[in-house]
CSV table of C-alpha atoms in Angstrom, one decimal:
chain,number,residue,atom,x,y,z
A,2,UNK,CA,107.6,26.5,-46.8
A,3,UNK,CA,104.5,30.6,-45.5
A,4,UNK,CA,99.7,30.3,-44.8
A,5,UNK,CA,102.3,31.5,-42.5
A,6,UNK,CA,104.7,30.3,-45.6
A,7,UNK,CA,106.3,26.8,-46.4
A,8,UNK,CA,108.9,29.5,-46.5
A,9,UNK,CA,108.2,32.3,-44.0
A,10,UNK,CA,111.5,34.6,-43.2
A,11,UNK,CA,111.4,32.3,-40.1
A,12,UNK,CA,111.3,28.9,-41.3
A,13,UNK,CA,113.0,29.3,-44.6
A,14,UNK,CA,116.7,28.7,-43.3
A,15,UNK,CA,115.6,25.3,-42.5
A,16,UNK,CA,113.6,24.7,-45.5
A,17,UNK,CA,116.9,25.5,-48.5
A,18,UNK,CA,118.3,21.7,-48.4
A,19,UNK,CA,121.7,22.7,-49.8
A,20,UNK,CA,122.1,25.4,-46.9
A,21,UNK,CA,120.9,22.5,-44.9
A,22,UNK,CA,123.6,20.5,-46.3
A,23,UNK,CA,127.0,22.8,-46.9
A,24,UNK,CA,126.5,26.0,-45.8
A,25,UNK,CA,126.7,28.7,-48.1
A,26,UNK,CA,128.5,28.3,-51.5
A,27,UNK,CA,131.7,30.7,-52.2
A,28,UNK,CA,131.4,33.4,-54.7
A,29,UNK,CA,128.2,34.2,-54.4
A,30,UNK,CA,127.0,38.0,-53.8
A,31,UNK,CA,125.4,39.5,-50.5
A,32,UNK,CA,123.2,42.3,-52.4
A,33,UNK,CA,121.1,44.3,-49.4
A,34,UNK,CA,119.6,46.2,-52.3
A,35,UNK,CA,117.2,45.6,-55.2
A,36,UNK,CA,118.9,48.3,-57.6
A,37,UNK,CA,121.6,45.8,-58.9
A,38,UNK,CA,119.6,42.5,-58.0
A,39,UNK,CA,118.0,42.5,-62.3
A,40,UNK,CA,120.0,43.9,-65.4
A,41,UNK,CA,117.8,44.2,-68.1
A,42,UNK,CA,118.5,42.6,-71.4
A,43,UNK,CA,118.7,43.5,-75.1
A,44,UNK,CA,116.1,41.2,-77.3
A,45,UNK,CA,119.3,40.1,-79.0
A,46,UNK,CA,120.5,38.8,-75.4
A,47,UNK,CA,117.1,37.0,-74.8
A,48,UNK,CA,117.7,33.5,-73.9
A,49,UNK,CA,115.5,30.9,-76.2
A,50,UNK,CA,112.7,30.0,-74.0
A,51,UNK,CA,111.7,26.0,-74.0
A,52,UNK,CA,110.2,24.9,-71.2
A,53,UNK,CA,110.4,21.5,-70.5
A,54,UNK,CA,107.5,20.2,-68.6
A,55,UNK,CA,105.1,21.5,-71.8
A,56,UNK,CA,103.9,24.5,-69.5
A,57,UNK,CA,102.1,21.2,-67.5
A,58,UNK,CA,101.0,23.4,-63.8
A,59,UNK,CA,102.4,27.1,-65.2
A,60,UNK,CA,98.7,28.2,-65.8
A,61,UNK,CA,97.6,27.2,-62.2
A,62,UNK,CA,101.0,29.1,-60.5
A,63,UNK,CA,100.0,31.8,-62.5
A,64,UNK,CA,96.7,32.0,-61.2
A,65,UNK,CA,98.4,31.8,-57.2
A,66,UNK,CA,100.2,34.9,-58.1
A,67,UNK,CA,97.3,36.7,-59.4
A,68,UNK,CA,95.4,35.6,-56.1
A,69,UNK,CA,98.3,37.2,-54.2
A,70,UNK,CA,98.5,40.5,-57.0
A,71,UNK,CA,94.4,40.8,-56.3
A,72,UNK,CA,94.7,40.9,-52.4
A,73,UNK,CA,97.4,44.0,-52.6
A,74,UNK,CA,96.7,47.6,-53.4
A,75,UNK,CA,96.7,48.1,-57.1
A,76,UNK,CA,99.4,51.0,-56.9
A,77,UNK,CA,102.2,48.8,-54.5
A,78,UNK,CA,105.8,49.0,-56.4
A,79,UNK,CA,107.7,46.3,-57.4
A,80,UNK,CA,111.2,46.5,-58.2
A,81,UNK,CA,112.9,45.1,-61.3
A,82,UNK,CA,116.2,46.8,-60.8
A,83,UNK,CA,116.0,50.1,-60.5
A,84,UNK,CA,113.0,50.0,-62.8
A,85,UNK,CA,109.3,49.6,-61.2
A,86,UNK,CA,106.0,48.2,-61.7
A,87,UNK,CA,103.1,48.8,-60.0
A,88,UNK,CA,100.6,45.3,-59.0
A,89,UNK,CA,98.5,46.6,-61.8
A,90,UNK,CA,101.0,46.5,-64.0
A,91,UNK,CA,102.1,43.2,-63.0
A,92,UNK,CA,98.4,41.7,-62.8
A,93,UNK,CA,98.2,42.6,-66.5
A,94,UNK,CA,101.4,40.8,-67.7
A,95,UNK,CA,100.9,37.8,-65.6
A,96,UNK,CA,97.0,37.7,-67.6
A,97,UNK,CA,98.7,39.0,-71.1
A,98,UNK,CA,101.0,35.9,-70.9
A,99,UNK,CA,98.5,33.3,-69.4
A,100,UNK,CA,96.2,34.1,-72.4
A,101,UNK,CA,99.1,33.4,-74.7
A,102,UNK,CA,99.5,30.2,-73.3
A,103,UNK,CA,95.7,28.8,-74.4
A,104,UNK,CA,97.4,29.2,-78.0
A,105,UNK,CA,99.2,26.2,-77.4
A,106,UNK,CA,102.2,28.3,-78.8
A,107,UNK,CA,105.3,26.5,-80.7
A,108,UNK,CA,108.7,27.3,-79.5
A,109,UNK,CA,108.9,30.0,-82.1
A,110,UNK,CA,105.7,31.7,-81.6
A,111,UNK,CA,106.4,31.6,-77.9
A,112,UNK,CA,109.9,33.4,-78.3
A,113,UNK,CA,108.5,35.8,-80.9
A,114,UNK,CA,106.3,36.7,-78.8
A,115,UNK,CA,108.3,37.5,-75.6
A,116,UNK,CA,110.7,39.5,-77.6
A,117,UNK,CA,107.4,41.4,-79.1
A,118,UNK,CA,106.0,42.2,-76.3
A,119,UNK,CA,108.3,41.6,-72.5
A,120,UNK,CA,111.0,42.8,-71.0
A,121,UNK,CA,113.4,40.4,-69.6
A,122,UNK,CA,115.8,40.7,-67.2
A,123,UNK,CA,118.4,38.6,-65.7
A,124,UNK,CA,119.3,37.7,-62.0
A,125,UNK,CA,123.2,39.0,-61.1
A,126,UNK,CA,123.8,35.8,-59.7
A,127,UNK,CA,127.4,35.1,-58.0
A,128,UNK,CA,130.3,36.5,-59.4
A,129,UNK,CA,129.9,34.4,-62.7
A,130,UNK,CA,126.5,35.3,-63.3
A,131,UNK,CA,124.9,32.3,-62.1
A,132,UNK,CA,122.4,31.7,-59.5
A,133,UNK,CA,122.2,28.8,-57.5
A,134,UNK,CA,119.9,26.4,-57.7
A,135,UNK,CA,118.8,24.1,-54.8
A,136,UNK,CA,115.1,22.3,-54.0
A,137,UNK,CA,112.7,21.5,-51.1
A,138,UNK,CA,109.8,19.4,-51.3
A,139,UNK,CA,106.7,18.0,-49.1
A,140,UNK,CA,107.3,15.2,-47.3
A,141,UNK,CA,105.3,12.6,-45.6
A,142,UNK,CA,105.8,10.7,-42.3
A,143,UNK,CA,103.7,8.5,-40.2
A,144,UNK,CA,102.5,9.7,-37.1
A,145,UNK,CA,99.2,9.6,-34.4
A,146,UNK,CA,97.3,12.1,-32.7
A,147,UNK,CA,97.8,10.3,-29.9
A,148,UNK,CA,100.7,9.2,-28.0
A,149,UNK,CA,101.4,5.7,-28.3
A,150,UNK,CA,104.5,3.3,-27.6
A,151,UNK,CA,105.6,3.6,-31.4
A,152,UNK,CA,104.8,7.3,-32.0
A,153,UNK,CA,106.5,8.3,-29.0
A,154,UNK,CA,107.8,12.2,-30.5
A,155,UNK,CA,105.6,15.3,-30.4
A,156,UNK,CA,105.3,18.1,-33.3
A,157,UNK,CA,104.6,20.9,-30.7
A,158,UNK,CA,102.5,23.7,-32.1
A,159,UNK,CA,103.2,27.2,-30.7
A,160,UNK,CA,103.9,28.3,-27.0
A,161,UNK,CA,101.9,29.8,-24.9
A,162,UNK,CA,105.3,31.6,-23.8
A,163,UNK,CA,106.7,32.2,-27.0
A,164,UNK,CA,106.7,35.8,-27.7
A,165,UNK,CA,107.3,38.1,-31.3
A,166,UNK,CA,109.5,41.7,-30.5
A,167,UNK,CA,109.3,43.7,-34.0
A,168,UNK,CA,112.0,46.3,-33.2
A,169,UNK,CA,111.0,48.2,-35.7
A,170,UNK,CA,107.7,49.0,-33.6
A,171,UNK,CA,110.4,50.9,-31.4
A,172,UNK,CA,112.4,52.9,-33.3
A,173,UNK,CA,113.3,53.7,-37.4
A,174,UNK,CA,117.0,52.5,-36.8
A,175,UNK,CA,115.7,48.9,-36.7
A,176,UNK,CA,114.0,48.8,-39.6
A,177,UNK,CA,116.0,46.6,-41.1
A,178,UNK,CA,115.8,44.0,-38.3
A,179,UNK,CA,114.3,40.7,-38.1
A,180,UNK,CA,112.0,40.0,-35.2
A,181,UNK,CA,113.4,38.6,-31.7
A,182,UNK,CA,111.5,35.4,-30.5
A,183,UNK,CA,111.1,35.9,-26.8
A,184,UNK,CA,109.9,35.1,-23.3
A,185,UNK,CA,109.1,36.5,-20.0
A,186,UNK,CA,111.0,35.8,-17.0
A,187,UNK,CA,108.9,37.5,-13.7
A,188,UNK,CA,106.6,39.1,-16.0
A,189,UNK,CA,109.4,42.0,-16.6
A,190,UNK,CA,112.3,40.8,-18.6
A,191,UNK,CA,112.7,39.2,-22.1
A,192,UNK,CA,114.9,37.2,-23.1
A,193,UNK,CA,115.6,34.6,-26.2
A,194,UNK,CA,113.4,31.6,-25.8
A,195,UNK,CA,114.8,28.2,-25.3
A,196,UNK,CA,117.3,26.5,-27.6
A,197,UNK,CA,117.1,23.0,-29.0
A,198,UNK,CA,118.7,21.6,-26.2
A,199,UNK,CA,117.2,23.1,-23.8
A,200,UNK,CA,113.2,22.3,-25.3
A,201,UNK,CA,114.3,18.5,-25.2
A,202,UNK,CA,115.3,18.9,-21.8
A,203,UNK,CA,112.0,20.2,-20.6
A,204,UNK,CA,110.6,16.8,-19.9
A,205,UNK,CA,106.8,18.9,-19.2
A,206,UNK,CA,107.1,21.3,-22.0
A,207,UNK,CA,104.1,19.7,-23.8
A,208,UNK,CA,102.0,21.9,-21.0
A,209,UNK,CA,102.7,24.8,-22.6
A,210,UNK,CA,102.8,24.0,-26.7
A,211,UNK,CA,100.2,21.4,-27.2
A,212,UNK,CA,101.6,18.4,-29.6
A,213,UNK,CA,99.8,19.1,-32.7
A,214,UNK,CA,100.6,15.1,-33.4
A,215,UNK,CA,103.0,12.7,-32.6
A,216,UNK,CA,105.8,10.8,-34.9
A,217,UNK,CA,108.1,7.6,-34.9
A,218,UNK,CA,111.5,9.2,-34.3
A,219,UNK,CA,113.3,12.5,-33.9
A,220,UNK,CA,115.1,12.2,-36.9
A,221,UNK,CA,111.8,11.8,-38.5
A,222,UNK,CA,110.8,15.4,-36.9
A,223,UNK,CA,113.8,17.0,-37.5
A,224,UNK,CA,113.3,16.5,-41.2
A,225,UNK,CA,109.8,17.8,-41.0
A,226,UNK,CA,111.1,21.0,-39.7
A,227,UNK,CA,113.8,21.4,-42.2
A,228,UNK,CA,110.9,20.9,-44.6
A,229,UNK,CA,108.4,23.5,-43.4
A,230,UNK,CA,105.1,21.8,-44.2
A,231,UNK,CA,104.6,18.1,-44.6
A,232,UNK,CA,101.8,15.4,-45.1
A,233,UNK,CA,101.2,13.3,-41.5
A,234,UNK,CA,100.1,9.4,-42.3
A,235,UNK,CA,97.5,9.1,-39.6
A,236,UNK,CA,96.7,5.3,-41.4
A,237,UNK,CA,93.4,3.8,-42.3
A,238,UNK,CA,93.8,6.4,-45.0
A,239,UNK,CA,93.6,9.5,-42.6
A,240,UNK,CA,96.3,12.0,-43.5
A,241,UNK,CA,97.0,15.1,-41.9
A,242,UNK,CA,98.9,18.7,-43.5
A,243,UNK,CA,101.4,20.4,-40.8
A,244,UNK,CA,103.1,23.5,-41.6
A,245,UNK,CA,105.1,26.1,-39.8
A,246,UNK,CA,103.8,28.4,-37.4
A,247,UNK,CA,106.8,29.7,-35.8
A,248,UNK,CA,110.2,29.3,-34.7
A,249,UNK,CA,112.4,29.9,-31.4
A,250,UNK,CA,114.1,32.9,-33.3
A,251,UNK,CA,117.7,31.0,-32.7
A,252,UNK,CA,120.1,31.2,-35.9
A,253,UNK,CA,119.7,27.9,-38.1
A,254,UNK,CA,123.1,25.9,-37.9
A,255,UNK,CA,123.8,23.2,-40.2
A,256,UNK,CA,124.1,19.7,-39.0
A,257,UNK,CA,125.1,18.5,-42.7
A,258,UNK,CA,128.3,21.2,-42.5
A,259,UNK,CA,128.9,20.2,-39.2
A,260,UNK,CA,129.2,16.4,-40.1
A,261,UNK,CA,131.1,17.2,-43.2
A,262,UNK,CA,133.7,18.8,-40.9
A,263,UNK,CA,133.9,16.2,-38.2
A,264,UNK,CA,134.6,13.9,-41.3
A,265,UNK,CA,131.0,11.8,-40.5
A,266,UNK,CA,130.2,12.4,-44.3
A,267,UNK,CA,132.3,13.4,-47.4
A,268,UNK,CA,131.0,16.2,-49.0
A,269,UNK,CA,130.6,14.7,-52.4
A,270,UNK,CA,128.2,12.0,-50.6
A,271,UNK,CA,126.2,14.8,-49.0
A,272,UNK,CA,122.5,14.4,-49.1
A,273,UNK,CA,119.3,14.0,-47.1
A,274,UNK,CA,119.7,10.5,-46.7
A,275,UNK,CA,123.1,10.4,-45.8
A,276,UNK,CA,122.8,12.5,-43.2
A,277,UNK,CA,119.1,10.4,-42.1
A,278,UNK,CA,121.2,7.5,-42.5
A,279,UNK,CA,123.8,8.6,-40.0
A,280,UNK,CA,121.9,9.4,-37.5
A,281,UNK,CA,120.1,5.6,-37.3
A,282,UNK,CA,123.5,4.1,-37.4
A,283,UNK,CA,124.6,6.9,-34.4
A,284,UNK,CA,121.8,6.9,-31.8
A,285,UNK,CA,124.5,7.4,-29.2
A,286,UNK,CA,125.4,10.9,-30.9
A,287,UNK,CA,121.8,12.1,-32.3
A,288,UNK,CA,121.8,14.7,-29.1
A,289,UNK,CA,125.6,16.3,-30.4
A,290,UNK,CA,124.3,16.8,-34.0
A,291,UNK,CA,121.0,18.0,-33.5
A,292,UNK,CA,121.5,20.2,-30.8
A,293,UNK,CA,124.3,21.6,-32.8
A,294,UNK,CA,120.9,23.7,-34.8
A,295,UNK,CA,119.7,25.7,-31.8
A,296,UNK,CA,116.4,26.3,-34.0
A,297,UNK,CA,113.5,24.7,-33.6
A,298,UNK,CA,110.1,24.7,-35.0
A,299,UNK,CA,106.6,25.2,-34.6
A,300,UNK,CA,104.0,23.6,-36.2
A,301,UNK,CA,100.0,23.9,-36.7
A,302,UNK,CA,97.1,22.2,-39.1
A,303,UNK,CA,96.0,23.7,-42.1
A,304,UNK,CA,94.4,22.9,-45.0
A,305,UNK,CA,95.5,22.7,-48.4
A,306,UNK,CA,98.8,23.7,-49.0
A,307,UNK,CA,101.4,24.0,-48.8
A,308,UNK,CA,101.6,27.5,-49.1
A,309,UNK,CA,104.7,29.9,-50.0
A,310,UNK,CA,105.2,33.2,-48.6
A,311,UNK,CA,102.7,34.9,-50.5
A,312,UNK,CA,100.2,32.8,-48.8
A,313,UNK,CA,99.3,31.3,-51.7
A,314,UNK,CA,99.8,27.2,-52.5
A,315,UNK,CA,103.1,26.6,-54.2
A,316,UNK,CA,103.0,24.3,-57.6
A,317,UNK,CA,105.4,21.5,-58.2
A,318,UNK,CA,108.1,22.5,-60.6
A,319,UNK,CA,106.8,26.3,-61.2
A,320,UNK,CA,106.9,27.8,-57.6
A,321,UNK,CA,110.1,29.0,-56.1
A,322,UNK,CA,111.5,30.8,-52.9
A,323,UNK,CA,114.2,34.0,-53.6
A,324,UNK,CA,115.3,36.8,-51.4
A,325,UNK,CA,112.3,39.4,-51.1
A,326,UNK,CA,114.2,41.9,-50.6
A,327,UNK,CA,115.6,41.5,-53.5
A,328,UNK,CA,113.4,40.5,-56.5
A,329,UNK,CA,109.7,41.2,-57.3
A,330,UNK,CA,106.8,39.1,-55.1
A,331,UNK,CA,104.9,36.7,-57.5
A,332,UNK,CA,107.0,37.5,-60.7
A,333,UNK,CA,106.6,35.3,-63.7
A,334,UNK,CA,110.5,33.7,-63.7
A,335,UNK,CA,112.3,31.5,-66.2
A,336,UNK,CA,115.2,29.0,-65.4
A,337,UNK,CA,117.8,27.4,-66.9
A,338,UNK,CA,119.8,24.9,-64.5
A,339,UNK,CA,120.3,20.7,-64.5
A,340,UNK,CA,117.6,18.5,-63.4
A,341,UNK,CA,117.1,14.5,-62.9
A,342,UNK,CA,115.8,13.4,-66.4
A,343,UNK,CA,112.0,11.4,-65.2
A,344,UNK,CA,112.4,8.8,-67.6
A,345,UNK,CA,115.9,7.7,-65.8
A,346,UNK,CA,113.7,5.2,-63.4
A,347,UNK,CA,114.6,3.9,-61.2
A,348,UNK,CA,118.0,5.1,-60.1
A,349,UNK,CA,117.0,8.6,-61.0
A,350,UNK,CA,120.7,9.1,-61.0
A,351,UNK,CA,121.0,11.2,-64.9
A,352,UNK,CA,120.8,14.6,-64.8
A,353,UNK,CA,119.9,17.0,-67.8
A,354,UNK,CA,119.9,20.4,-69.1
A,355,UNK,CA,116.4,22.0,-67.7
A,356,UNK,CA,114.0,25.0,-68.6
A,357,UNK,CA,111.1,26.1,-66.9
A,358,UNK,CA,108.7,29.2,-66.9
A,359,UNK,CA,108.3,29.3,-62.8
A,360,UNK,CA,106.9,32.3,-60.3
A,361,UNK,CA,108.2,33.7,-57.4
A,362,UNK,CA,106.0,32.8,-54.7
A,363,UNK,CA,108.6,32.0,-51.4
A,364,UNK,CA,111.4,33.2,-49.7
A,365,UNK,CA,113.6,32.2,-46.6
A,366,UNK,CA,116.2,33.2,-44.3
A,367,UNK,CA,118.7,30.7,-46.2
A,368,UNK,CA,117.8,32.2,-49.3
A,369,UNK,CA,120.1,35.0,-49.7
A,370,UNK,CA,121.7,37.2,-52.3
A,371,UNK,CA,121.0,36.9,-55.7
A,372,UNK,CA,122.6,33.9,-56.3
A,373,UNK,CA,119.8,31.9,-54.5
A,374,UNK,CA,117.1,30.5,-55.7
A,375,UNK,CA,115.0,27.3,-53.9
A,376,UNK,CA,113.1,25.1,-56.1
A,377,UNK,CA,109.5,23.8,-54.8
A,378,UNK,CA,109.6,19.6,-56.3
A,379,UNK,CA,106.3,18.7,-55.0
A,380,UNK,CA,105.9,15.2,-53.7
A,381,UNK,CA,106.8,12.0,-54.1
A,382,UNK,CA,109.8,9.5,-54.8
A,383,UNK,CA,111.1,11.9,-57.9
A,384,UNK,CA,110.4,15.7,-55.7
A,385,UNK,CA,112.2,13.9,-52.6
A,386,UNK,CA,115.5,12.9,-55.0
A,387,UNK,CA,115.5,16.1,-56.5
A,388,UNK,CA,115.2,18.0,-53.4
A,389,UNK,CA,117.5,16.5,-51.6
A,390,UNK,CA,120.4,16.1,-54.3
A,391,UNK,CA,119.9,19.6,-56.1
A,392,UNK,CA,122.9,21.6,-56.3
A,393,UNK,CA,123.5,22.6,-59.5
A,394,UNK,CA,124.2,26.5,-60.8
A,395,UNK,CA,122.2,28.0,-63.6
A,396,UNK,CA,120.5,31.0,-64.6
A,397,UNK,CA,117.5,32.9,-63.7
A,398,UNK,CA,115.4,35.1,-65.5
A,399,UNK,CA,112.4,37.8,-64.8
A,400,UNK,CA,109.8,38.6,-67.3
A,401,UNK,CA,107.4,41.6,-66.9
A,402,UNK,CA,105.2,43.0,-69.9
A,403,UNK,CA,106.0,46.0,-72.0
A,404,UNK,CA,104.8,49.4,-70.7
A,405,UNK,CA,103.9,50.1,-74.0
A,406,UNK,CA,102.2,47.4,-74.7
A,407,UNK,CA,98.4,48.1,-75.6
């Protein structure tokens, strides 16, 4: 993923696949700063905007991120660099553009018309200039509400014990800190609440974090939580949403790295079915590897969804998750990076130069820099391949309307 998000600052290292996968990628920038995170470009340096899926979705994503603009004080900045906007400001660009769109423009008008009247600037990226580009998607499993001799592993929902410590609350010089997942020992000292390991050791620990519903295998719910969110197969047509609703707080650690490294996997072969794969033909090591991620997730019901971090729903192909301290919430995006070509059933193995106008509605703890950027596929046979195979580096753009502009 939120909505807490699909992609909350909690659960977003275990939502970025490729993270998930390799671990971070050399070359690419640890900006802690928005001032150098856009450069904006001459019209000259425009790129030529096409986008490939015929604008199919971009009008409802825009609408999500006018939701989100609506809810917020109309004078909060957003940074573009070291330029800013104001929510008004970007509540008028997003409409300016969406009413361009019920033109139906051509390629020509639509490029004449962003170098008429938007500003565009362009990610840093890595130390190349290019950002990359990985997916996530919405999964679905079967599972019961009840306990049963096939659906023997619970999704727990939050504990009881589980306690949030903003040290900001305390003092300035932890501003910049992330929260600390917690939990009372004697009613007088915090400490960090259990690990992986240690949750599936509690054989009773279902008396303090109720199983919001119950799945076929561990592997199964270890994918959910990578995920964030996902669809629950009750059957007889029942199907239930899950998505995050908190973590333990301990530091995601990749089991895809780790099995690349013990020479399990070759990296080239990397993906979420390999590693699913592995696991089923290694029952006898599924405790090593998945204990090797100390995190672990919470989950609860909701309704609709899934929803990013803007608590908004995300949209297939025009939603995706960037560092928020780093580039403007709900921005109207375009990208330029490879994607599987639709028509290549059933292998789905060709990939092809892609261009999309998306929005910035997520974020995560995996997604880091501004060389990151997490593409939301939606669902299905086609969002699941994508998700779990892209990898690919590209270019990423922000649009914001003219100040001038009347």
């Amino acid at each position: 993923m939120n909505k807490i998000p699909l992609k909350s600052i909690w659960i977003f290292g275990f939502v970025v696949i490729i993270c998930f996968f390799n671990g971070c990628h050399p070359g690419i920038k640890k900006d802690t700063t928005p001032f150098g995170s856009l450069k904006k470009l001459s019209t000259e340096s425009y790129p030529v905007f096409v986008d490939n899926n015929e604008f199919q979705g971009l009008t409802d994503s825009i609408n999500k991120s006018l939701l989100y603009f609506n809810k917020v004080p109309l004078t909060r900045k957003y940074h573009y660099g070291r330029q800013i906007y104001t929510a008004a400001h970007m509540i008028l660009s997003l409409e300016t553009f969406k009413s361009f769109l019920e033109k139906k423009p051509s390629v020509k008008a639509l490029n004449d018309f962003i170098k008429s009247d938007f500003i565009v600037y362009e990610a840093a990226g890595n130390e190349d200039g290019k950002v990359l580009f990985t997916g996530y998607f919405e999964p679905v499993f079967d599972g019961r509400i009840k306990k049963s001799a096939d659906f023997q592993y619970p999704v727990y929902s939050r504990p009881e014990d589980l306690l949030e410590i903003d040290l900001s609350a305390f003092s300035n010089k932890y501003k910049d800190n992330k929260r600390l997942m917690a939990r009372l020992i004697d009613s007088r000292r915090a400490v960090p609440y259990y690990s992986r390991k240690q949750i599936n050791a509690i054989e009773d620990f279902y008396t303090r974090s109720k199983p919001v519903v119950w799945l076929k295998s561990r592997v199964d719910r270890f994918f959910l939580e990578v995920q964030g969110s996902g669809r629950i197969d009750l059957g007889q047509g029942d199907v239930l949403r899950v998505h995050y609703a908190a973590s333990n707080g301990k530091k995601y650690r990749s089991i895809g790295r780790y099995l690349i490294r013990k020479n399990e996997i070759l990296k080239e072969n990397m993906s979420m079915q390999a590693i699913r794969n592995w696991l089923e033909l290694h029952p006898q090591r599924m405790d090593e590897v998945l204990h090797h991620n100390e995190s672990f997730v919470f989950f609860k019901k909701e309704d609709g969804g899934p929803y990013g971090s803007l608590g908004v729903e995300v949209t297939a192909f025009r939603s995706i998750a960037t560092d928020s301290r780093l580039f403007p919430k709900g921005a109207l995006c375009f990208m330029q990076a490879q994607l599987p070509d639709k028509n290549n059933n059933p292998d789905l193995k060709q990939w092809k130069n892609s261009s999309l106008f998306v929005l910035n509605q997520d974020t995560g703890g995996a997604i880091k820099g501004t060389a990151r950027a997490d593409l939301f596929c939606g669902n299905g046979e086609y969002a699941e391949f994508t998700a779990g195979r892209l990898n690919k580096y590209g270019k990423l753009f922000f649009l914001v309307l003219k100040e001038t502009w009347k």
